[in-house]
PDB file of N, CA and C in Angstrom:
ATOM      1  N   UNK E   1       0.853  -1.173   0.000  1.00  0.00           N
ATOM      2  CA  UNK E   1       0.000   0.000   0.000  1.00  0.00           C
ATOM      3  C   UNK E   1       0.898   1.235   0.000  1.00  0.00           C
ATOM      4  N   UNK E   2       0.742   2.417  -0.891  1.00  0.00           N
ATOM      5  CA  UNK E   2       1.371   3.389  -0.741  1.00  0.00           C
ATOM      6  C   UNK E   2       1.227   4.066   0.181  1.00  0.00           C
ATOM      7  N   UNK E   3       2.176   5.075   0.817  1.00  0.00           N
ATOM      8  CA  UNK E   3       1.986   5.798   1.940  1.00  0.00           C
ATOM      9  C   UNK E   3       1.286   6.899   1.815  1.00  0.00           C
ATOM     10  N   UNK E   4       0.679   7.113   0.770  1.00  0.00           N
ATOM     11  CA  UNK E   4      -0.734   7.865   1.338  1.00  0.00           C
ATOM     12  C   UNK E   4      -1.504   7.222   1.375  1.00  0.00           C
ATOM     13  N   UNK E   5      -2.127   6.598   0.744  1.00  0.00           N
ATOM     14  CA  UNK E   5      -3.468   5.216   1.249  1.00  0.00           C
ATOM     15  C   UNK E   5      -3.155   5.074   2.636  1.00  0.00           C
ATOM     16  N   UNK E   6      -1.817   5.056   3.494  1.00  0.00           N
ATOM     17  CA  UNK E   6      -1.855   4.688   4.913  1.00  0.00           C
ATOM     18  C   UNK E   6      -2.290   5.785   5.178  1.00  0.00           C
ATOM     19  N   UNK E   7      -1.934   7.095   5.445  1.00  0.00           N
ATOM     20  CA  UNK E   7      -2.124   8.363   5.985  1.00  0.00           C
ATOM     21  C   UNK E   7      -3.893   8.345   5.952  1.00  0.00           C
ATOM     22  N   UNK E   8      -4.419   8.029   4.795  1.00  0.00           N
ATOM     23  CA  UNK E   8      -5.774   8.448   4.235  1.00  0.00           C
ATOM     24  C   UNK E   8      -6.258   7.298   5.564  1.00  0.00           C
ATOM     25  N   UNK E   9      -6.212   6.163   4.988  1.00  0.00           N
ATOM     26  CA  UNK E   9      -6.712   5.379   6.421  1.00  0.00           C
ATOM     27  C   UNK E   9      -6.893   5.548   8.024  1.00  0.00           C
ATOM     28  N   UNK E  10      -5.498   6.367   8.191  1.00  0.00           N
ATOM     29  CA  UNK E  10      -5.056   6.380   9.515  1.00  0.00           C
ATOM     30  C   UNK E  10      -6.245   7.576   9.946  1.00  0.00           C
ATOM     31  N   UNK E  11      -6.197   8.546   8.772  1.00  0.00           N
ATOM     32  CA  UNK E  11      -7.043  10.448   8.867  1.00  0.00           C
ATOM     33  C   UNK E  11      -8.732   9.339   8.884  1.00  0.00           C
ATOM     34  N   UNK E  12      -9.115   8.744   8.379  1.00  0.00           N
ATOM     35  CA  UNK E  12     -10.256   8.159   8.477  1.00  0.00           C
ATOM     36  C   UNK E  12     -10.817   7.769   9.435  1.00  0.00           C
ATOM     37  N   UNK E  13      -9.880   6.572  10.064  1.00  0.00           N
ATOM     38  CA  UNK E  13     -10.133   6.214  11.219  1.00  0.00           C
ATOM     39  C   UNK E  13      -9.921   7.090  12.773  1.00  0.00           C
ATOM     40  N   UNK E  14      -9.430   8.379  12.599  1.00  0.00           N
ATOM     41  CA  UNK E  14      -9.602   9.138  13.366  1.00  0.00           C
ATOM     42  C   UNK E  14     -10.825   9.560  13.614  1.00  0.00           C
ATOM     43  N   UNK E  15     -11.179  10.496  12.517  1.00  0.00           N
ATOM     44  CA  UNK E  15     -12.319  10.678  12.122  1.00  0.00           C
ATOM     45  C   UNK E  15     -13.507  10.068  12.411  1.00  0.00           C
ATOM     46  N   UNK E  16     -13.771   8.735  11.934  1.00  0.00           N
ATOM     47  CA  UNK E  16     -14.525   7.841  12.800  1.00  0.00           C
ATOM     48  C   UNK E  16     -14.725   7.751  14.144  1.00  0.00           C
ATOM     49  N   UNK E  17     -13.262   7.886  14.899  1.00  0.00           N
ATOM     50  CA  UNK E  17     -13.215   7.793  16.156  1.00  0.00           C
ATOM     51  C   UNK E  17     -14.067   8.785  17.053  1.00  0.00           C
ATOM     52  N   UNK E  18     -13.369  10.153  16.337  1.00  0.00           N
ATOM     53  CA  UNK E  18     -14.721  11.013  16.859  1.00  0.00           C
ATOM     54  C   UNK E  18     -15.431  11.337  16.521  1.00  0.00           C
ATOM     55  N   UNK E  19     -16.195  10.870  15.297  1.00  0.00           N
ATOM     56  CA  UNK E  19     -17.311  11.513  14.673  1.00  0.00           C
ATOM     57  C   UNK E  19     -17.386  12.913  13.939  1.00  0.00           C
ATOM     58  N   UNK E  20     -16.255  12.964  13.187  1.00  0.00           N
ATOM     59  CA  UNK E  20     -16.018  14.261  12.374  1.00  0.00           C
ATOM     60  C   UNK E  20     -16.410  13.806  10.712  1.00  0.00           C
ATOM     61  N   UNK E  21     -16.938  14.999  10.682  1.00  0.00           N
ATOM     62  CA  UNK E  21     -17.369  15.617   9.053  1.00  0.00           C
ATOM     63  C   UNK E  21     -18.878  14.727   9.338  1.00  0.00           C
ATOM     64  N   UNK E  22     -18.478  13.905   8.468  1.00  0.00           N
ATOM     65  CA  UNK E  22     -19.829  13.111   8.284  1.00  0.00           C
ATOM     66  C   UNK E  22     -20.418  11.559   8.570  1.00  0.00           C
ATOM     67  N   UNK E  23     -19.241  11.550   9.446  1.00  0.00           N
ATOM     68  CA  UNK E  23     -19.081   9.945   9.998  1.00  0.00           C
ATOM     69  C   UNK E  23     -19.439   9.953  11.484  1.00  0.00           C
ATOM     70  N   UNK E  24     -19.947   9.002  11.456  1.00  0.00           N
ATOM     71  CA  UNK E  24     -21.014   8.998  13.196  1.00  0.00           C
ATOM     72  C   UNK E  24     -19.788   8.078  13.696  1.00  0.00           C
ATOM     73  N   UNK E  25     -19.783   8.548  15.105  1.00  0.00           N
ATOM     74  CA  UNK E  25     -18.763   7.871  16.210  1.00  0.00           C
ATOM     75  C   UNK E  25     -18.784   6.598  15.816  1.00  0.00           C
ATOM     76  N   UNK E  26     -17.696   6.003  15.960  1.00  0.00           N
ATOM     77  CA  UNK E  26     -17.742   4.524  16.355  1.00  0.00           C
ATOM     78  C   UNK E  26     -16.825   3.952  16.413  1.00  0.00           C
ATOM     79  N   UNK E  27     -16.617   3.959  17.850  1.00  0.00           N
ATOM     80  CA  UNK E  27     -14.636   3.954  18.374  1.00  0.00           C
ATOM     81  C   UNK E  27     -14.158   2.226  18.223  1.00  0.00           C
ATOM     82  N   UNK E  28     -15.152   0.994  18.252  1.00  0.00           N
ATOM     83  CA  UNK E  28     -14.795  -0.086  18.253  1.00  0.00           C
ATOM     84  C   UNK E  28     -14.596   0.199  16.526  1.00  0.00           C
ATOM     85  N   UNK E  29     -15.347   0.564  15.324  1.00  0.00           N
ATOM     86  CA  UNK E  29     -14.585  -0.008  14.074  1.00  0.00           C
ATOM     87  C   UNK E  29     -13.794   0.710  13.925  1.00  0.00           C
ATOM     88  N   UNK E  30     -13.173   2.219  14.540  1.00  0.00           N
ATOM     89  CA  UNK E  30     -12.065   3.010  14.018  1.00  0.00           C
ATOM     90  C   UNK E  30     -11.140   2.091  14.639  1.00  0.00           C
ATOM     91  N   UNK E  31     -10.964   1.425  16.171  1.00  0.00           N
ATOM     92  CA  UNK E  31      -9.485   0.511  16.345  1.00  0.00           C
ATOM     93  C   UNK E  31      -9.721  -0.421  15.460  1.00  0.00           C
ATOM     94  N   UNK E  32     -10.846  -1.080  15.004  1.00  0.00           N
ATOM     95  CA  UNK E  32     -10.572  -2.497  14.301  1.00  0.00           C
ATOM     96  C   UNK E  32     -10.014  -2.053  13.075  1.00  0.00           C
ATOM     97  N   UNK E  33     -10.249  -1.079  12.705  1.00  0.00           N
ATOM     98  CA  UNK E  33      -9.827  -0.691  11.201  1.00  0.00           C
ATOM     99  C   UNK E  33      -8.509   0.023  11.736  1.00  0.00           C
ATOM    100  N   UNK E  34      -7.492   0.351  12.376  1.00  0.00           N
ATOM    101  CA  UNK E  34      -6.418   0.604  12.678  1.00  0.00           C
ATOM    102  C   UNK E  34      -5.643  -0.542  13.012  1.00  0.00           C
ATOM    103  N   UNK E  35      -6.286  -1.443  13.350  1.00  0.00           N
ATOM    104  CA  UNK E  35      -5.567  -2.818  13.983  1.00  0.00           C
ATOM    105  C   UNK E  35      -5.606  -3.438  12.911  1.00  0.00           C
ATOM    106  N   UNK E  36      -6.196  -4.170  11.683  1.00  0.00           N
ATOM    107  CA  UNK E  36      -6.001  -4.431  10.343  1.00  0.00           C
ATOM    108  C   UNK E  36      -5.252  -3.935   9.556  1.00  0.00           C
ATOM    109  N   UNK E  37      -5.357  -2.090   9.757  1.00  0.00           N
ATOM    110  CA  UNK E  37      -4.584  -1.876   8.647  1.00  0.00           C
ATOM    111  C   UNK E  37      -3.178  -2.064   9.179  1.00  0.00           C
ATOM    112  N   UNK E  38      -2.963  -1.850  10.377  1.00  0.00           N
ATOM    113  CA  UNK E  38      -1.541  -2.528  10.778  1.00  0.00           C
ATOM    114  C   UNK E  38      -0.804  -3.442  10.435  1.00  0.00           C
ATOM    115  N   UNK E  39      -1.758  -4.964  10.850  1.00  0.00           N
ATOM    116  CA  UNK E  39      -1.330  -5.941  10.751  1.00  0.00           C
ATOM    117  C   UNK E  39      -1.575  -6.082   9.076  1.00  0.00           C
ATOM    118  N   UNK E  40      -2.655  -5.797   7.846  1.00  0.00           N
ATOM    119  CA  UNK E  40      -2.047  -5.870   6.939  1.00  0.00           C
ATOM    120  C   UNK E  40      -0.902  -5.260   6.435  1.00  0.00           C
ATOM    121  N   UNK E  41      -0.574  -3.962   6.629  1.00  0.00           N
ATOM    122  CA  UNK E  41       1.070  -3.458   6.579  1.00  0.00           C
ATOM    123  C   UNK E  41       2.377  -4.259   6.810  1.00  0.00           C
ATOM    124  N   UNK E  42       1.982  -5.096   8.017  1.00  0.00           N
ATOM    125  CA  UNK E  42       3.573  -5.972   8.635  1.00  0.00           C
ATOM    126  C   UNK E  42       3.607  -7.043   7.586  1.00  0.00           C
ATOM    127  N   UNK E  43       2.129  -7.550   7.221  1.00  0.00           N
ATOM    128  CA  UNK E  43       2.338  -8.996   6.484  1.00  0.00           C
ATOM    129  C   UNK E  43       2.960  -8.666   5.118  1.00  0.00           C
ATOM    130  N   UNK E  44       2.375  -7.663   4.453  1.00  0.00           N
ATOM    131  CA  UNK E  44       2.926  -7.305   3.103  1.00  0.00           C
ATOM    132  C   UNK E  44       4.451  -6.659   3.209  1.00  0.00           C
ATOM    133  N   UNK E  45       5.168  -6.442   4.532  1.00  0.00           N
ATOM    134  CA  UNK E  45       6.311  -6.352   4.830  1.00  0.00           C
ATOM    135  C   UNK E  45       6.838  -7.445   4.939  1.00  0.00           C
ATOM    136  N   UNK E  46       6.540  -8.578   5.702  1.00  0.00           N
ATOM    137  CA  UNK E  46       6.986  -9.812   5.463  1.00  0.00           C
ATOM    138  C   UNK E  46       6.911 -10.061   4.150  1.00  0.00           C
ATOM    139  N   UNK E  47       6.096  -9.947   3.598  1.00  0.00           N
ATOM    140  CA  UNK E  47       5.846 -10.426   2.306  1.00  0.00           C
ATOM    141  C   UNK E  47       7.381 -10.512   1.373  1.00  0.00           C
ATOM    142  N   UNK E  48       7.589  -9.069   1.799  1.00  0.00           N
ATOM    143  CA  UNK E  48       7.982  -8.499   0.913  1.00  0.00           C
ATOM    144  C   UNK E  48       9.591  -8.916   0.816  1.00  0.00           C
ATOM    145  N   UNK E  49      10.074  -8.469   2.221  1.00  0.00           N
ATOM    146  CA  UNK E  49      11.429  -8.623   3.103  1.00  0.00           C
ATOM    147  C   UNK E  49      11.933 -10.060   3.721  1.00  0.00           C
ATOM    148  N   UNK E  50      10.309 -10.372   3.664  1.00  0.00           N
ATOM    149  CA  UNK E  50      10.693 -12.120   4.241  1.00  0.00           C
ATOM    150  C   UNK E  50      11.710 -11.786   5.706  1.00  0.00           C
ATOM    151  N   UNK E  51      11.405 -10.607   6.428  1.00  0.00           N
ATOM    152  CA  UNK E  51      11.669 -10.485   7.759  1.00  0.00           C
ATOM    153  C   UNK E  51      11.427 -11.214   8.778  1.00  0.00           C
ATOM    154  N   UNK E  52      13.016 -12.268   9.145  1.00  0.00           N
ATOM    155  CA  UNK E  52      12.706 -13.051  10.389  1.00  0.00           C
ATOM    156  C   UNK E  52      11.954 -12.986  11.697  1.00  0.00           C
ATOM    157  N   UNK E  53      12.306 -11.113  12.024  1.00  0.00           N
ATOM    158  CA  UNK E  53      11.593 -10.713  13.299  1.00  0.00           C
ATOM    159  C   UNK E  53      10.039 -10.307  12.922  1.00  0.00           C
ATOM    160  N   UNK E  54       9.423  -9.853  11.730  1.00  0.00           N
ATOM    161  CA  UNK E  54       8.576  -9.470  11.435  1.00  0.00           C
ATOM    162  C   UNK E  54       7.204 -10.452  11.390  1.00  0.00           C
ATOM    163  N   UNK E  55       7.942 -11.554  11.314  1.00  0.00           N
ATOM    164  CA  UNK E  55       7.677 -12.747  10.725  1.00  0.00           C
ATOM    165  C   UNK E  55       7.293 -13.620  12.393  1.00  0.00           C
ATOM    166  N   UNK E  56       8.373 -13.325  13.018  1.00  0.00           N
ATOM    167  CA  UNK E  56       7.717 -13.921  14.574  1.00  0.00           C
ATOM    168  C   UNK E  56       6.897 -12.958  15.701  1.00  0.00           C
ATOM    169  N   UNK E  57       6.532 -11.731  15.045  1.00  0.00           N
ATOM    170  CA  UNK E  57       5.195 -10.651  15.442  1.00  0.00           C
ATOM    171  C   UNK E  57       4.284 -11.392  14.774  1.00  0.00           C
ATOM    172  N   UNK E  58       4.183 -11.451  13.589  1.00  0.00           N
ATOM    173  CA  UNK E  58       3.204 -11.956  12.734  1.00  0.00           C
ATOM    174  C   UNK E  58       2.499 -13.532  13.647  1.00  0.00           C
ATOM    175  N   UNK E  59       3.288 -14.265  13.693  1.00  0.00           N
ATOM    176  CA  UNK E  59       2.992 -15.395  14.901  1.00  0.00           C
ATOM    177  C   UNK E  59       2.413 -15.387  15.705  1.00  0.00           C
ATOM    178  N   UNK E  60       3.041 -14.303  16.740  1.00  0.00           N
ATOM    179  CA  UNK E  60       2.571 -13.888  18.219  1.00  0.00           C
ATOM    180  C   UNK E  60       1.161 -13.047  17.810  1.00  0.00           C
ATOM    181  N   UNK E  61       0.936 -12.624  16.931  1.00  0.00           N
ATOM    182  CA  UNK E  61      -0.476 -11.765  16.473  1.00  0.00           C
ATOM    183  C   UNK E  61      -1.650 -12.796  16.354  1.00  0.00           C
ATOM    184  N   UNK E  62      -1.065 -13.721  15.573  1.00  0.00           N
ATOM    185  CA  UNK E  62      -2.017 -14.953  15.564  1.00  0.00           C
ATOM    186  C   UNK E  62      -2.796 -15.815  16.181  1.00  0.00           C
ATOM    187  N   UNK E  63      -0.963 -16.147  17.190  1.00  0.00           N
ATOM    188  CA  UNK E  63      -1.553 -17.098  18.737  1.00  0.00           C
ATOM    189  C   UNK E  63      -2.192 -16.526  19.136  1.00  0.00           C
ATOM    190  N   UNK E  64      -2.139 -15.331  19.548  1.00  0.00           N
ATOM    191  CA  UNK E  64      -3.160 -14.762  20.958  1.00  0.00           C
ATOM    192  C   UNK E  64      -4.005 -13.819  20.370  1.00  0.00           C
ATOM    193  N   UNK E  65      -4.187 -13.298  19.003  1.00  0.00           N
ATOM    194  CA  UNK E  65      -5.152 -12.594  18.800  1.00  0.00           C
ATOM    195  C   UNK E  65      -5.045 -11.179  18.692  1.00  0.00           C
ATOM    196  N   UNK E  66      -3.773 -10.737  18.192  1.00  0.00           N
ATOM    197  CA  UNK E  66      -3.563  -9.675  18.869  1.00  0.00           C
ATOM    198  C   UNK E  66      -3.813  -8.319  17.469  1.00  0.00           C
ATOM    199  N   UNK E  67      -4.669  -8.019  17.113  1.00  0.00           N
ATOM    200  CA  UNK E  67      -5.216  -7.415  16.020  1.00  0.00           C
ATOM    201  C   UNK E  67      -5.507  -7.871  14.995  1.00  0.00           C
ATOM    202  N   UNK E  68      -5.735  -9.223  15.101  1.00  0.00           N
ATOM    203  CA  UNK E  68      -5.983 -10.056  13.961  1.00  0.00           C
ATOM    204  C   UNK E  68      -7.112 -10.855  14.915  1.00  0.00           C
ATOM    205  N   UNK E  69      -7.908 -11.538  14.060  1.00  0.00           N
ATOM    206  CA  UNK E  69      -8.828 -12.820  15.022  1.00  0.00           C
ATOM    207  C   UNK E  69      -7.395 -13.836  15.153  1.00  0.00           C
ATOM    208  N   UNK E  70      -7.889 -14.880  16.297  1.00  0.00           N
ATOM    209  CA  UNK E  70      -6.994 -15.743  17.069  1.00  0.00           C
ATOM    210  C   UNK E  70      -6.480 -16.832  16.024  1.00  0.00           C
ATOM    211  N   UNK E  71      -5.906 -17.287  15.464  1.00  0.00           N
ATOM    212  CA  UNK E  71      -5.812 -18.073  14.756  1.00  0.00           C
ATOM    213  C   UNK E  71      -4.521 -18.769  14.587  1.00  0.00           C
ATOM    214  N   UNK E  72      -4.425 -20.296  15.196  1.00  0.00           N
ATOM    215  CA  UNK E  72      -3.268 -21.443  15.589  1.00  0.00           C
ATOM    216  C   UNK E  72      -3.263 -21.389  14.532  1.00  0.00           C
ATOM    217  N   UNK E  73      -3.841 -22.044  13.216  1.00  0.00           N
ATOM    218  CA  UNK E  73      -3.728 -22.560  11.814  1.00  0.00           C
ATOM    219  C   UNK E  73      -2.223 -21.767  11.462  1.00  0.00           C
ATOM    220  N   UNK E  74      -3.101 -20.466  11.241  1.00  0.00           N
ATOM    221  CA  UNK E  74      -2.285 -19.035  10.303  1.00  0.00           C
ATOM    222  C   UNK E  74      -0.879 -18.605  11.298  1.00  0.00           C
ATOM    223  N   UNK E  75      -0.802 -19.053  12.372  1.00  0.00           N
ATOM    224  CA  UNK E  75       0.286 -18.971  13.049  1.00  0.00           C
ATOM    225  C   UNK E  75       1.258 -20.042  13.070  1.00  0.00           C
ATOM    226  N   UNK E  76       0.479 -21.038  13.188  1.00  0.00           N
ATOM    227  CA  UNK E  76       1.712 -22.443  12.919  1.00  0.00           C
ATOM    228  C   UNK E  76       2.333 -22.535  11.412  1.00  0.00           C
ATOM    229  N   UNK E  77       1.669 -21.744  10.113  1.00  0.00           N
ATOM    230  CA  UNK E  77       1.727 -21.554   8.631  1.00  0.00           C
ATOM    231  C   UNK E  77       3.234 -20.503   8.879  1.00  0.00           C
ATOM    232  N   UNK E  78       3.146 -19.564   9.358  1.00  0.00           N
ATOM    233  CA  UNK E  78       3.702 -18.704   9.634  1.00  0.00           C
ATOM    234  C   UNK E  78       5.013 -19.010  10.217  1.00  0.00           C
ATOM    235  N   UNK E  79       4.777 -19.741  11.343  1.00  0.00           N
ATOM    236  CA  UNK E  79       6.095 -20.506  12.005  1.00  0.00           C
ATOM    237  C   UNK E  79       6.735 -21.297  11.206  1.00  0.00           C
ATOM    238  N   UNK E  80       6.127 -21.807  10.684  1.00  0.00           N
ATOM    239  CA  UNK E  80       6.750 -22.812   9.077  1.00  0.00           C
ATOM    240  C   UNK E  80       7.446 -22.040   8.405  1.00  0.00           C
ATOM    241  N   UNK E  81       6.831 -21.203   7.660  1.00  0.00           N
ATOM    242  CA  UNK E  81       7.566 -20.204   7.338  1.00  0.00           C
ATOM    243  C   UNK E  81       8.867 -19.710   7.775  1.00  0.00           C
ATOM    244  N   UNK E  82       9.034 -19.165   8.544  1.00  0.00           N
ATOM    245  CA  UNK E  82      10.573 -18.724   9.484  1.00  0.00           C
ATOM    246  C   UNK E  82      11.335 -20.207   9.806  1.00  0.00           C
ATOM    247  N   UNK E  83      10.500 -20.824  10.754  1.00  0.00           N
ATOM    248  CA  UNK E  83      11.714 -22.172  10.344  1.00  0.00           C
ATOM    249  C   UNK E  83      12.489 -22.350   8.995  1.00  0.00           C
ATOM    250  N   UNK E  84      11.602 -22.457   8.185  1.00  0.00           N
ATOM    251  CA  UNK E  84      12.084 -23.241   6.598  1.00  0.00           C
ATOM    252  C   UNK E  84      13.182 -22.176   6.542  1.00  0.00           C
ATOM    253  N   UNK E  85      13.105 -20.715   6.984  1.00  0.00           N
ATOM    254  CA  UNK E  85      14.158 -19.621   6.183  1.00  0.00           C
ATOM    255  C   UNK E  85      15.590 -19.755   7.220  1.00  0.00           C
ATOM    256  N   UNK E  86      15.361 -20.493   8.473  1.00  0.00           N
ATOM    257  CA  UNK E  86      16.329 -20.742   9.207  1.00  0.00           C
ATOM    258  C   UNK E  86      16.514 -20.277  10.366  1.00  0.00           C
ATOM    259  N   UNK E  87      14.964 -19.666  10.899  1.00  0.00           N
ATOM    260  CA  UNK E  87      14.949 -19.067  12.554  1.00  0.00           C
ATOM    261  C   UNK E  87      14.736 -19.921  13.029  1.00  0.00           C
ATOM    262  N   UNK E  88      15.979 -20.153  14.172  1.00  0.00           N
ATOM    263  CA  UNK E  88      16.317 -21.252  14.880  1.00  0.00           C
ATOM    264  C   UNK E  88      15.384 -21.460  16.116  1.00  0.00           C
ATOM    265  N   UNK E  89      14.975 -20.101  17.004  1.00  0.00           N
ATOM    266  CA  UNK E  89      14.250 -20.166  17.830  1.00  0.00           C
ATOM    267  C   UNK E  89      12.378 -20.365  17.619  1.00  0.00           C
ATOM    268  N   UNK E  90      12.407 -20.329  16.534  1.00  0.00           N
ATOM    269  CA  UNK E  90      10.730 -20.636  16.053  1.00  0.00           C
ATOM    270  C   UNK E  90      10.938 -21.993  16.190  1.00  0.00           C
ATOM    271  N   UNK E  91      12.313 -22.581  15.017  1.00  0.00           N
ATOM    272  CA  UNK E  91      11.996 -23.820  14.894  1.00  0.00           C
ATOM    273  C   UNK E  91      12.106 -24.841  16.403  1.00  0.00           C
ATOM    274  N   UNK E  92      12.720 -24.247  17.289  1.00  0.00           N
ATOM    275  CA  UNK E  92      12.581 -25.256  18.618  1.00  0.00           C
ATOM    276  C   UNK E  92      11.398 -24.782  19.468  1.00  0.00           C
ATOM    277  N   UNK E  93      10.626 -23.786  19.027  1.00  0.00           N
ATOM    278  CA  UNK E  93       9.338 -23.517  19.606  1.00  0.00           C
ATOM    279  C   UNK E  93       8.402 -24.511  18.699  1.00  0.00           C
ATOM    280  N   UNK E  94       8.149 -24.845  17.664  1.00  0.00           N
ATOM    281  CA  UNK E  94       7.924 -25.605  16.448  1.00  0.00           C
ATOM    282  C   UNK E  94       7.924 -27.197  17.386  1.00  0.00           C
ATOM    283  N   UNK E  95       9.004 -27.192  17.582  1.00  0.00           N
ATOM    284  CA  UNK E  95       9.226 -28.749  17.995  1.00  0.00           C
ATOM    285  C   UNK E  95       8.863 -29.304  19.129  1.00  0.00           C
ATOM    286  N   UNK E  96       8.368 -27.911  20.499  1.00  0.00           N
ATOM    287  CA  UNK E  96       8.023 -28.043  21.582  1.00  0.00           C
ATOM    288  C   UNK E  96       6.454 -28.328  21.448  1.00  0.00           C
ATOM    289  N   UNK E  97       5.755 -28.010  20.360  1.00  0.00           N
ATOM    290  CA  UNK E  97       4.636 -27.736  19.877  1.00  0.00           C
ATOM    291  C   UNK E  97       4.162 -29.254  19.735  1.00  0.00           C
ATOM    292  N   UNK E  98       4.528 -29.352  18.633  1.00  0.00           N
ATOM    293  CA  UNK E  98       4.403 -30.912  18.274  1.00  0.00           C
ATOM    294  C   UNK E  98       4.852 -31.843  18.976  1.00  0.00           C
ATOM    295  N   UNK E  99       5.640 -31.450  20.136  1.00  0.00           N
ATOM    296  CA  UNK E  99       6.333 -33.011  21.197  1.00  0.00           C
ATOM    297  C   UNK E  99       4.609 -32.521  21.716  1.00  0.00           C
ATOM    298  N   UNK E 100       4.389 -31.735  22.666  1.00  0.00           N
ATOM    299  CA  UNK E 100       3.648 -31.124  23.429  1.00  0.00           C
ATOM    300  C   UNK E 100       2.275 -32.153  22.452  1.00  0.00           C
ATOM    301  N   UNK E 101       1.680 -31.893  21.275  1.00  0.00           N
ATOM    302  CA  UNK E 101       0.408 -32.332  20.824  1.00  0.00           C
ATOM    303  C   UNK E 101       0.836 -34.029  20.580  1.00  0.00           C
ATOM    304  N   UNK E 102       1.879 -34.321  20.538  1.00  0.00           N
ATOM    305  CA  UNK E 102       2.315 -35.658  20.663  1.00  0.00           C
ATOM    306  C   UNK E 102       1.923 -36.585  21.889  1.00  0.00           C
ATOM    307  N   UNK E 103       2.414 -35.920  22.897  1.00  0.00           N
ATOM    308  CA  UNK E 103       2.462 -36.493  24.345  1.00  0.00           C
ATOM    309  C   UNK E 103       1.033 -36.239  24.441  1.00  0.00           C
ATOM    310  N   UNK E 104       0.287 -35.174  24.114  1.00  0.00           N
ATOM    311  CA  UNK E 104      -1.073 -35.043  24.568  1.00  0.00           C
ATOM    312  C   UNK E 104      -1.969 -36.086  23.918  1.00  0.00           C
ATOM    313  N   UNK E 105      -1.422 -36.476  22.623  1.00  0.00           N
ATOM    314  CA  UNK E 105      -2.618 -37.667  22.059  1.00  0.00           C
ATOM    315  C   UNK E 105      -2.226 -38.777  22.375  1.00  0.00           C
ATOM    316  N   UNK E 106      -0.931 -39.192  22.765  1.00  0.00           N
ATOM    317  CA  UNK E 106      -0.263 -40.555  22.575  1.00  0.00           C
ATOM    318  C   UNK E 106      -0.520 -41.334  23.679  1.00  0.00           C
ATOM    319  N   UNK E 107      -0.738 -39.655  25.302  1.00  0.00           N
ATOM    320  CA  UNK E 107      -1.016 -40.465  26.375  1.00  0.00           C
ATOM    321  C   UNK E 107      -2.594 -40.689  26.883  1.00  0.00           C
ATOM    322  N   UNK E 108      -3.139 -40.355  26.482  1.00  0.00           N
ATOM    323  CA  UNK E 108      -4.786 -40.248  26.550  1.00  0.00           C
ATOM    324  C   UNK E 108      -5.149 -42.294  27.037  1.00  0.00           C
TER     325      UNK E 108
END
């Protein structure tokens, strides 16, 4: 996204926030729409840079939800990701994961 499309977004969702010009308050979709356009910004930075650290925000956003809905799937995809490129500490978080869902089905 070019950096005015961000600016324009960011001036929008202000706007929203307080109910200027012609937009009625509404402070829960001005953060949700600040918290998206965020987290779409970092991913198309990953995208882009294939950024190791960017790349284990992107994760931590996932697991717990953190401007994105909660989502293990798109976070363990993600962790794949950085492993395969050679982040060492994903990949032994990776492996704690799967011992961890291992031991949990194997001992039932």
């Amino acid at each position: 996204m070019a950096a005015g499309s961000v600016i324009a977004a960011v001036w929008l969702a202000a706007m929203m926030y307080f109910g200027q010009g012609s937009l009625q308050e509404d402070t829960n979709k001005a953060e949700a729409m600040l918290q998206q356009h965020i987290i779409d910004s970092l991913l198309r930075a990953v995208h882009q840079a294939k950024d190791l650290k960017a790349i284990s925000i992107v994760v931590v956003c996932y697991d717990f939800g953190l401007g994105v809905a909660k989502n293990e799937v798109k976070a363990v995809e993600w962790s794949t990701k950085a492993a395969e490129q050679g982040h060492t500490r994903v990949q032994a978080d990776i492996t704690v994961v799967f011992l961890a869902v291992y031991l949990t089905n194997n001992l039932e």
